Amino acid sequence: AEWKRRISYIQHFPQHGTSLMVKEPTKPKRFPTSYSLFCANAKTKPQIQNELRGKSLTERSQILSKHWESMNEEQKRPYQEQQSKLQLMYETEMKKYRTDLAEWKRRISYIQHFPQHGTSLMVKEPTKPKRFPTSYSLFCANAKTKPQIQNELRGKSLTERSQILSKHWESMNEEQKRPYQEQQSKLQLMYETEMKKYRTDLAEWKRRI
């Protein structure tokens, strides 16, 4: 994202632009564990604050660990769910980071060999993320791999195939649909994270061009 901010400067001072654009993408910070999230939250609670006051770092760690171990699964669940969400966001950011890093390395190599072309190569419009599939679309993709449904679909027209899959979906209860709905929610969260980054990058790119 940093090198995109330099485009307008490059347009005015192309002789300086290439060196300004050469900045390695920033690696995302790793997501916190459910225990770390608990510790950050526990320190705001008056009762635990009193227990921690005046204690050494080792003693504070032992007190928090003892509280965590005394909690049941239901009490830990909010922290575990929060970790899962942050982990999903982290993995999305890491995927983008690895792509950006590979592209950055490729462009650095190009600039080293052809410095007179380096600046124009760096000016690239951000790629819009692909929209997440719906729970029904995920079901259809999975249903087509099942022998029974494959037999029903074989030799049918596109309209007939759609009707067959729709009939199967409508006959399912909420419990059967839940895995697809949960998968959609995860993909939607990843998409929204990517779209937020895309909108920021696109606005910056348009401002600089």
Short mmCIF file of N, CA and C in Angstrom, two decimals, residues 3 14 21 58 63 72 76 78 91 102 126 140 144 150 162 181 186 202 207:
data_model
loop_
_atom_site.label_atom_id
_atom_site.label_comp_id
_atom_site.label_asym_id
_atom_site.label_seq_id
_atom_site.Cartn_x
_atom_site.Cartn_y
_atom_site.Cartn_z
N TRP A 3 3.79 1.87 -1.42
CA TRP A 3 4.33 2.34 -2.70
C TRP A 3 3.27 2.97 -3.58
N PRO A 14 9.80 11.84 -11.92
CA PRO A 14 10.04 10.44 -12.32
C PRO A 14 11.45 9.96 -12.04
N MET A 21 9.39 4.07 -4.61
CA MET A 21 8.40 3.00 -4.67
C MET A 21 8.94 1.70 -4.09
N THR A 58 5.99 -12.80 36.85
CA THR A 58 5.78 -14.25 36.97
C THR A 58 4.52 -14.56 37.77
N ILE A 63 -1.32 -16.14 38.24
CA ILE A 63 -2.69 -15.82 38.67
C ILE A 63 -3.65 -15.90 37.49
N ASN A 72 -14.77 -23.11 32.62
CA ASN A 72 -15.28 -24.23 31.82
C ASN A 72 -15.32 -23.84 30.34
N LYS A 76 -14.98 -20.15 28.25
CA LYS A 76 -13.85 -19.91 27.33
C LYS A 76 -14.30 -19.64 25.89
N PRO A 78 -16.32 -17.55 24.23
CA PRO A 78 -16.25 -16.22 23.59
C PRO A 78 -14.84 -15.85 23.14
N GLU A 91 -5.19 -14.81 8.35
CA GLU A 91 -4.88 -15.67 7.21
C GLU A 91 -5.19 -14.97 5.89
N ALA A 102 5.65 -11.38 -3.20
CA ALA A 102 6.16 -12.00 -4.42
C ALA A 102 6.20 -10.99 -5.56
N PRO A 126 -5.37 -1.87 -8.23
CA PRO A 126 -5.67 -3.00 -7.33
C PRO A 126 -6.70 -3.95 -7.95
N CYS A 140 -24.49 -26.68 -3.91
CA CYS A 140 -24.51 -27.16 -5.31
C CYS A 140 -23.16 -27.72 -5.72
N LYS A 144 -22.81 -31.93 -6.44
CA LYS A 144 -22.46 -32.49 -7.74
C LYS A 144 -21.41 -33.60 -7.64
N GLN A 150 -25.37 -37.06 -8.87
CA GLN A 150 -24.72 -37.11 -10.19
C GLN A 150 -25.59 -37.87 -11.18
N SER A 162 -30.64 -27.24 -12.50
CA SER A 162 -30.89 -26.21 -11.50
C SER A 162 -32.12 -26.56 -10.66
N GLN A 181 -24.04 -22.80 5.56
CA GLN A 181 -24.26 -21.43 6.04
C GLN A 181 -23.07 -20.93 6.84
N LYS A 186 -17.90 -17.62 6.99
CA LYS A 186 -16.44 -17.50 7.04
C LYS A 186 -15.91 -16.85 5.76
N LEU A 202 -7.89 1.23 -3.76
CA LEU A 202 -8.43 1.78 -5.00
C LEU A 202 -8.57 3.30 -4.91
N ARG A 207 -6.56 8.48 -6.57
CA ARG A 207 -6.09 9.82 -6.18
C ARG A 207 -4.71 10.14 -6.75
#
